[in-house]
PDB file of C-alpha atoms in Angstrom:
ATOM      1  CA  UNK A   1     203.774 -64.106 158.968  1.00 86.00           C
ATOM      2  CA  UNK A   2     207.798 -64.833 158.198  1.00 94.00           C
ATOM      3  CA  UNK A   3     207.565 -61.875 155.441  1.00 94.00           C
ATOM      4  CA  UNK A   4     206.397 -59.176 158.122  1.00 96.00           C
ATOM      5  CA  UNK A   5     208.885 -59.920 160.530  1.00 97.00           C
ATOM      6  CA  UNK A   6     212.279 -60.031 158.015  1.00 97.00           C
ATOM      7  CA  UNK A   7     210.043 -56.194 156.566  1.00 96.00           C
ATOM      8  CA  UNK A   8     210.951 -55.389 160.309  1.00 97.00           C
ATOM      9  CA  UNK A   9     213.972 -55.248 160.354  1.00 97.00           C
ATOM     10  CA  UNK A  10     214.691 -52.762 157.981  1.00 96.00           C
ATOM     11  CA  UNK A  11     212.658 -50.953 160.973  1.00 97.00           C
ATOM     12  CA  UNK A  12     213.671 -47.174 161.356  1.00 96.00           C
ATOM     13  CA  UNK A  13     214.302 -47.744 165.271  1.00 97.00           C
ATOM     14  CA  UNK A  14     216.437 -50.447 166.692  1.00 95.00           C
ATOM     15  CA  UNK A  15     214.603 -51.556 169.171  1.00 96.00           C
ATOM     16  CA  UNK A  16     211.957 -52.068 166.895  1.00 97.00           C
ATOM     17  CA  UNK A  17     214.858 -54.458 165.002  1.00 98.00           C
ATOM     18  CA  UNK A  18     215.600 -56.225 167.962  1.00 98.00           C
ATOM     19  CA  UNK A  19     211.952 -57.241 168.597  1.00 98.00           C
ATOM     20  CA  UNK A  20     211.892 -58.860 164.965  1.00 98.00           C
ATOM     21  CA  UNK A  21     215.776 -60.578 164.956  1.00 98.00           C
ATOM     22  CA  UNK A  22     213.835 -62.242 168.746  1.00 97.00           C
ATOM     23  CA  UNK A  23     211.175 -63.030 166.913  1.00 97.00           C
ATOM     24  CA  UNK A  24     213.274 -64.862 164.150  1.00 97.00           C
ATOM     25  CA  UNK A  25     215.836 -66.234 167.064  1.00 97.00           C
ATOM     26  CA  UNK A  26     212.441 -68.517 168.290  1.00 96.00           C
ATOM     27  CA  UNK A  27     211.540 -69.344 164.356  1.00 96.00           C
ATOM     28  CA  UNK A  28     214.894 -70.816 163.874  1.00 96.00           C
ATOM     29  CA  UNK A  29     213.906 -70.997 160.224  1.00 97.00           C
ATOM     30  CA  UNK A  30     216.987 -71.123 157.880  1.00 97.00           C
ATOM     31  CA  UNK A  31     215.039 -69.240 154.989  1.00 97.00           C
ATOM     32  CA  UNK A  32     215.578 -65.774 157.744  1.00 98.00           C
ATOM     33  CA  UNK A  33     219.318 -66.164 156.949  1.00 98.00           C
ATOM     34  CA  UNK A  34     220.055 -63.988 154.327  1.00 98.00           C
ATOM     35  CA  UNK A  35     217.760 -61.568 155.685  1.00 98.00           C
ATOM     36  CA  UNK A  36     219.458 -61.587 158.187  1.00 98.00           C
ATOM     37  CA  UNK A  37     222.999 -61.934 157.396  1.00 98.00           C
ATOM     38  CA  UNK A  38     222.157 -58.251 155.498  1.00 98.00           C
ATOM     39  CA  UNK A  39     220.753 -56.424 158.385  1.00 98.00           C
ATOM     40  CA  UNK A  40     223.026 -57.205 160.726  1.00 98.00           C
ATOM     41  CA  UNK A  41     225.815 -56.237 158.533  1.00 98.00           C
ATOM     42  CA  UNK A  42     224.102 -52.206 158.306  1.00 97.00           C
ATOM     43  CA  UNK A  43     223.979 -52.905 161.803  1.00 97.00           C
ATOM     44  CA  UNK A  44     227.389 -53.620 162.498  1.00 97.00           C
ATOM     45  CA  UNK A  45     227.347 -49.502 161.209  1.00 96.00           C
ATOM     46  CA  UNK A  46     226.550 -48.300 164.484  1.00 96.00           C
ATOM     47  CA  UNK A  47     228.519 -49.092 167.779  1.00 92.00           C
ATOM     48  CA  UNK A  48     224.927 -48.361 169.823  1.00 95.00           C
ATOM     49  CA  UNK A  49     223.070 -50.581 168.806  1.00 97.00           C
ATOM     50  CA  UNK A  50     224.850 -53.538 170.039  1.00 98.00           C
ATOM     51  CA  UNK A  51     222.451 -55.569 171.652  1.00 98.00           C
ATOM     52  CA  UNK A  52     220.845 -55.558 168.142  1.00 98.00           C
ATOM     53  CA  UNK A  53     223.892 -56.153 167.023  1.00 98.00           C
ATOM     54  CA  UNK A  54     224.486 -59.657 169.273  1.00 98.00           C
ATOM     55  CA  UNK A  55     220.499 -60.900 168.615  1.00 98.00           C
ATOM     56  CA  UNK A  56     221.225 -60.766 165.073  1.00 98.00           C
ATOM     57  CA  UNK A  57     224.201 -63.094 165.114  1.00 98.00           C
ATOM     58  CA  UNK A  58     222.287 -65.247 167.798  1.00 98.00           C
ATOM     59  CA  UNK A  59     219.579 -65.897 165.032  1.00 98.00           C
ATOM     60  CA  UNK A  60     222.129 -66.411 162.349  1.00 98.00           C
ATOM     61  CA  UNK A  61     223.356 -68.940 165.074  1.00 98.00           C
ATOM     62  CA  UNK A  62     219.935 -70.377 165.791  1.00 97.00           C
ATOM     63  CA  UNK A  63     218.438 -70.533 162.190  1.00 97.00           C
ATOM     64  CA  UNK A  64     221.216 -72.739 161.355  1.00 98.00           C
ATOM     65  CA  UNK A  65     222.274 -69.895 157.941  1.00 98.00           C
ATOM     66  CA  UNK A  66     226.030 -71.420 157.442  1.00 98.00           C
ATOM     67  CA  UNK A  67     226.653 -68.997 154.605  1.00 98.00           C
ATOM     68  CA  UNK A  68     226.773 -66.587 156.796  1.00 98.00           C
ATOM     69  CA  UNK A  69     230.157 -68.613 158.669  1.00 98.00           C
ATOM     70  CA  UNK A  70     232.768 -67.102 157.077  1.00 98.00           C
ATOM     71  CA  UNK A  71     231.791 -63.886 157.587  1.00 98.00           C
ATOM     72  CA  UNK A  72     231.191 -63.640 161.082  1.00 98.00           C
ATOM     73  CA  UNK A  73     234.984 -65.448 161.963  1.00 98.00           C
ATOM     74  CA  UNK A  74     236.080 -62.302 160.471  1.00 98.00           C
ATOM     75  CA  UNK A  75     234.059 -60.447 162.721  1.00 98.00           C
ATOM     76  CA  UNK A  76     235.837 -62.360 165.829  1.00 97.00           C
ATOM     77  CA  UNK A  77     239.201 -61.086 165.010  1.00 96.00           C
ATOM     78  CA  UNK A  78     237.157 -57.441 165.556  1.00 97.00           C
ATOM     79  CA  UNK A  79     237.307 -54.773 168.278  1.00 96.00           C
ATOM     80  CA  UNK A  80     234.635 -54.339 170.152  1.00 97.00           C
ATOM     81  CA  UNK A  81     233.788 -51.896 172.396  1.00 96.00           C
ATOM     82  CA  UNK A  82     231.042 -54.395 174.149  1.00 97.00           C
ATOM     83  CA  UNK A  83     232.245 -57.120 174.801  1.00 97.00           C
ATOM     84  CA  UNK A  84     229.071 -59.290 174.563  1.00 97.00           C
ATOM     85  CA  UNK A  85     228.625 -59.436 170.561  1.00 98.00           C
ATOM     86  CA  UNK A  86     232.081 -61.915 170.945  1.00 98.00           C
ATOM     87  CA  UNK A  87     229.695 -64.301 172.981  1.00 98.00           C
ATOM     88  CA  UNK A  88     227.155 -64.220 170.425  1.00 98.00           C
ATOM     89  CA  UNK A  89     229.970 -64.507 167.683  1.00 98.00           C
ATOM     90  CA  UNK A  90     231.509 -67.847 169.882  1.00 98.00           C
ATOM     91  CA  UNK A  91     227.956 -69.654 169.838  1.00 98.00           C
ATOM     92  CA  UNK A  92     227.301 -68.564 166.594  1.00 98.00           C
ATOM     93  CA  UNK A  93     230.476 -70.446 164.901  1.00 98.00           C
ATOM     94  CA  UNK A  94     229.854 -73.025 167.170  1.00 98.00           C
ATOM     95  CA  UNK A  95     226.588 -73.472 165.736  1.00 98.00           C
ATOM     96  CA  UNK A  96     227.656 -73.205 161.656  1.00 98.00           C
ATOM     97  CA  UNK A  97     230.797 -74.905 162.048  1.00 98.00           C
ATOM     98  CA  UNK A  98     230.132 -78.325 163.373  1.00 98.00           C
ATOM     99  CA  UNK A  99     230.826 -80.929 160.983  1.00 97.00           C
ATOM    100  CA  UNK A 100     229.498 -83.609 163.357  1.00 98.00           C
ATOM    101  CA  UNK A 101     227.130 -84.191 166.329  1.00 97.00           C
ATOM    102  CA  UNK A 102     231.152 -84.424 168.926  1.00 98.00           C
ATOM    103  CA  UNK A 103     232.507 -81.741 166.802  1.00 98.00           C
ATOM    104  CA  UNK A 104     233.659 -78.710 169.424  1.00 98.00           C
ATOM    105  CA  UNK A 105     236.725 -77.298 167.479  1.00 98.00           C
ATOM    106  CA  UNK A 106     235.472 -74.141 167.266  1.00 97.00           C
ATOM    107  CA  UNK A 107     235.925 -73.827 170.810  1.00 98.00           C
ATOM    108  CA  UNK A 108     240.004 -74.817 170.605  1.00 98.00           C
ATOM    109  CA  UNK A 109     240.152 -72.411 168.620  1.00 98.00           C
ATOM    110  CA  UNK A 110     238.282 -69.598 170.545  1.00 98.00           C
ATOM    111  CA  UNK A 111     241.128 -70.776 173.480  1.00 98.00           C
ATOM    112  CA  UNK A 112     243.723 -69.659 170.727  1.00 97.00           C
ATOM    113  CA  UNK A 113     242.072 -66.065 170.822  1.00 97.00           C
ATOM    114  CA  UNK A 114     242.860 -65.590 174.583  1.00 97.00           C
ATOM    115  CA  UNK A 115     239.406 -63.805 174.367  1.00 98.00           C
ATOM    116  CA  UNK A 116     237.497 -64.896 177.098  1.00 97.00           C
ATOM    117  CA  UNK A 117     234.142 -63.692 175.765  1.00 98.00           C
ATOM    118  CA  UNK A 118     234.464 -66.219 172.431  1.00 98.00           C
ATOM    119  CA  UNK A 119     234.975 -68.824 174.586  1.00 98.00           C
ATOM    120  CA  UNK A 120     232.344 -68.185 176.983  1.00 97.00           C
ATOM    121  CA  UNK A 121     230.153 -68.421 173.904  1.00 98.00           C
ATOM    122  CA  UNK A 122     231.510 -71.857 172.006  1.00 98.00           C
ATOM    123  CA  UNK A 123     231.596 -73.328 174.957  1.00 98.00           C
ATOM    124  CA  UNK A 124     227.166 -72.063 175.843  1.00 97.00           C
ATOM    125  CA  UNK A 125     226.213 -73.286 172.523  1.00 98.00           C
ATOM    126  CA  UNK A 126     228.234 -76.335 173.081  1.00 98.00           C
ATOM    127  CA  UNK A 127     226.343 -76.798 176.845  1.00 97.00           C
ATOM    128  CA  UNK A 128     222.607 -75.626 174.379  1.00 96.00           C
ATOM    129  CA  UNK A 129     223.014 -78.239 171.995  1.00 97.00           C
ATOM    130  CA  UNK A 130     223.430 -81.521 174.845  1.00 97.00           C
ATOM    131  CA  UNK A 131     227.093 -81.648 172.922  1.00 98.00           C
ATOM    132  CA  UNK A 132     229.037 -85.208 174.409  1.00 98.00           C
ATOM    133  CA  UNK A 133     232.901 -84.938 172.505  1.00 98.00           C
ATOM    134  CA  UNK A 134     234.822 -87.380 172.314  1.00 98.00           C
ATOM    135  CA  UNK A 135     236.779 -87.929 175.305  1.00 97.00           C
ATOM    136  CA  UNK A 136     240.166 -86.470 173.917  1.00 98.00           C
ATOM    137  CA  UNK A 137     238.323 -83.434 173.574  1.00 98.00           C
ATOM    138  CA  UNK A 138     236.723 -83.412 177.030  1.00 98.00           C
ATOM    139  CA  UNK A 139     239.660 -83.730 178.929  1.00 98.00           C
ATOM    140  CA  UNK A 140     241.208 -81.210 176.890  1.00 98.00           C
ATOM    141  CA  UNK A 141     238.967 -78.983 177.680  1.00 98.00           C
ATOM    142  CA  UNK A 142     238.391 -79.444 181.667  1.00 98.00           C
ATOM    143  CA  UNK A 143     242.395 -78.849 181.242  1.00 98.00           C
ATOM    144  CA  UNK A 144     241.367 -75.989 179.514  1.00 98.00           C
ATOM    145  CA  UNK A 145     238.817 -74.011 182.379  1.00 98.00           C
ATOM    146  CA  UNK A 146     240.408 -75.748 185.667  1.00 98.00           C
ATOM    147  CA  UNK A 147     242.941 -73.829 184.725  1.00 97.00           C
ATOM    148  CA  UNK A 148     240.462 -70.658 185.904  1.00 97.00           C
ATOM    149  CA  UNK A 149     239.761 -69.789 189.466  1.00 97.00           C
ATOM    150  CA  UNK A 150     236.783 -72.313 190.564  1.00 97.00           C
ATOM    151  CA  UNK A 151     234.687 -69.423 190.510  1.00 98.00           C
ATOM    152  CA  UNK A 152     234.798 -68.217 186.393  1.00 97.00           C
ATOM    153  CA  UNK A 153     231.889 -68.039 185.494  1.00 96.00           C
ATOM    154  CA  UNK A 154     232.426 -70.024 182.585  1.00 97.00           C
ATOM    155  CA  UNK A 155     232.329 -73.203 184.609  1.00 98.00           C
ATOM    156  CA  UNK A 156     228.667 -72.983 184.774  1.00 97.00           C
ATOM    157  CA  UNK A 157     228.069 -73.556 180.902  1.00 97.00           C
ATOM    158  CA  UNK A 158     231.419 -76.615 181.063  1.00 98.00           C
ATOM    159  CA  UNK A 159     229.007 -78.187 183.656  1.00 98.00           C
ATOM    160  CA  UNK A 160     225.971 -76.964 181.898  1.00 97.00           C
ATOM    161  CA  UNK A 161     227.090 -79.299 178.923  1.00 97.00           C
ATOM    162  CA  UNK A 162     228.498 -82.348 181.244  1.00 97.00           C
ATOM    163  CA  UNK A 163     225.596 -84.668 182.137  1.00 97.00           C
ATOM    164  CA  UNK A 164     226.311 -86.635 179.174  1.00 94.00           C
ATOM    165  CA  UNK A 165     229.808 -87.096 179.702  1.00 97.00           C
ATOM    166  CA  UNK A 166     231.472 -89.699 181.899  1.00 96.00           C
ATOM    167  CA  UNK A 167     234.946 -90.554 183.105  1.00 96.00           C
ATOM    168  CA  UNK A 168     237.647 -90.230 185.493  1.00 97.00           C
ATOM    169  CA  UNK A 169     237.850 -86.544 184.505  1.00 98.00           C
ATOM    170  CA  UNK A 170     235.343 -85.535 184.386  1.00 98.00           C
ATOM    171  CA  UNK A 171     234.688 -86.614 187.941  1.00 98.00           C
ATOM    172  CA  UNK A 172     237.713 -84.821 189.057  1.00 98.00           C
ATOM    173  CA  UNK A 173     236.396 -81.668 187.630  1.00 98.00           C
ATOM    174  CA  UNK A 174     233.228 -81.386 189.268  1.00 98.00           C
ATOM    175  CA  UNK A 175     235.020 -82.157 193.138  1.00 98.00           C
ATOM    176  CA  UNK A 176     236.895 -79.643 191.683  1.00 98.00           C
ATOM    177  CA  UNK A 177     234.057 -76.827 190.736  1.00 98.00           C
ATOM    178  CA  UNK A 178     232.437 -78.461 194.014  1.00 98.00           C
ATOM    179  CA  UNK A 179     234.054 -76.404 196.090  1.00 97.00           C
ATOM    180  CA  UNK A 180     232.954 -72.808 194.440  1.00 98.00           C
ATOM    181  CA  UNK A 181     231.334 -70.411 196.695  1.00 98.00           C
ATOM    182  CA  UNK A 182     228.616 -69.666 193.373  1.00 98.00           C
ATOM    183  CA  UNK A 183     225.327 -70.721 193.797  1.00 97.00           C
ATOM    184  CA  UNK A 184     224.670 -72.149 190.183  1.00 96.00           C
ATOM    185  CA  UNK A 185     227.767 -73.743 189.603  1.00 98.00           C
ATOM    186  CA  UNK A 186     226.620 -75.466 192.742  1.00 97.00           C
ATOM    187  CA  UNK A 187     223.697 -76.477 191.829  1.00 97.00           C
ATOM    188  CA  UNK A 188     225.161 -77.381 187.987  1.00 97.00           C
ATOM    189  CA  UNK A 189     227.004 -79.357 189.747  1.00 98.00           C
ATOM    190  CA  UNK A 190     225.007 -81.803 191.115  1.00 97.00           C
ATOM    191  CA  UNK A 191     222.338 -82.233 187.747  1.00 96.00           C
ATOM    192  CA  UNK A 192     225.762 -83.093 185.847  1.00 97.00           C
ATOM    193  CA  UNK A 193     226.201 -85.710 189.339  1.00 97.00           C
ATOM    194  CA  UNK A 194     222.673 -87.163 188.412  1.00 96.00           C
ATOM    195  CA  UNK A 195     223.669 -86.461 184.661  1.00 95.00           C
ATOM    196  CA  UNK A 196     220.594 -84.616 184.225  1.00 95.00           C
ATOM    197  CA  UNK A 197     220.535 -81.016 182.100  1.00 93.00           C
ATOM    198  CA  UNK A 198     219.399 -78.308 183.568  1.00 88.00           C
ATOM    199  CA  UNK A 199     216.968 -76.168 181.273  1.00 86.00           C
ATOM    200  CA  UNK A 200     219.204 -73.335 179.713  1.00 86.00           C
ATOM    201  CA  UNK A 201     218.156 -69.701 178.860  1.00 75.00           C
ATOM    202  CA  UNK A 202     220.106 -67.849 177.063  1.00 71.00           C
ATOM    203  CA  UNK A 203     220.585 -64.238 176.210  1.00 80.00           C
TER     204      UNK A 203
END
């Protein structure tokens, strides 16, 4: 089955390649990593197929193929017209670079780039993986996002990660977000206060 899907990565039609990539994302099989990376390098030659590029990057991250990390880090500094690609890059780099279950170094590296989509991707991976950083890192993340308007979409993913967090800083942040005008942010605040994780469905 895996061989058939990998073969489809070379299909002439981008939707077919994208379909194969989505299947590999679900399988999360590290053996697919080298083939996904090779397919991605080819896919990047065509600006029109950014959706397929997005899925390939996400699949590389979710299958845990660490040898792709250096290449993905180089992509983070390239220019993409379709900025959603940066979300996938941030997500994958966070997954592949973690040295332990609390490691959020990638988030701060993304913040240094001032690329909101890259930052959003790294934070989203943190939420999906239910990462509980050390308290100092939690405070640094909160300080960064709390400087934004409380209707900013980035808050959702921080809140989605927050059910496992605790402390005065977290409580203050939840209070700040509770006055947002966005329903999904309000809902995420309530779940965080109940220390319940929301079932998340990444794109």
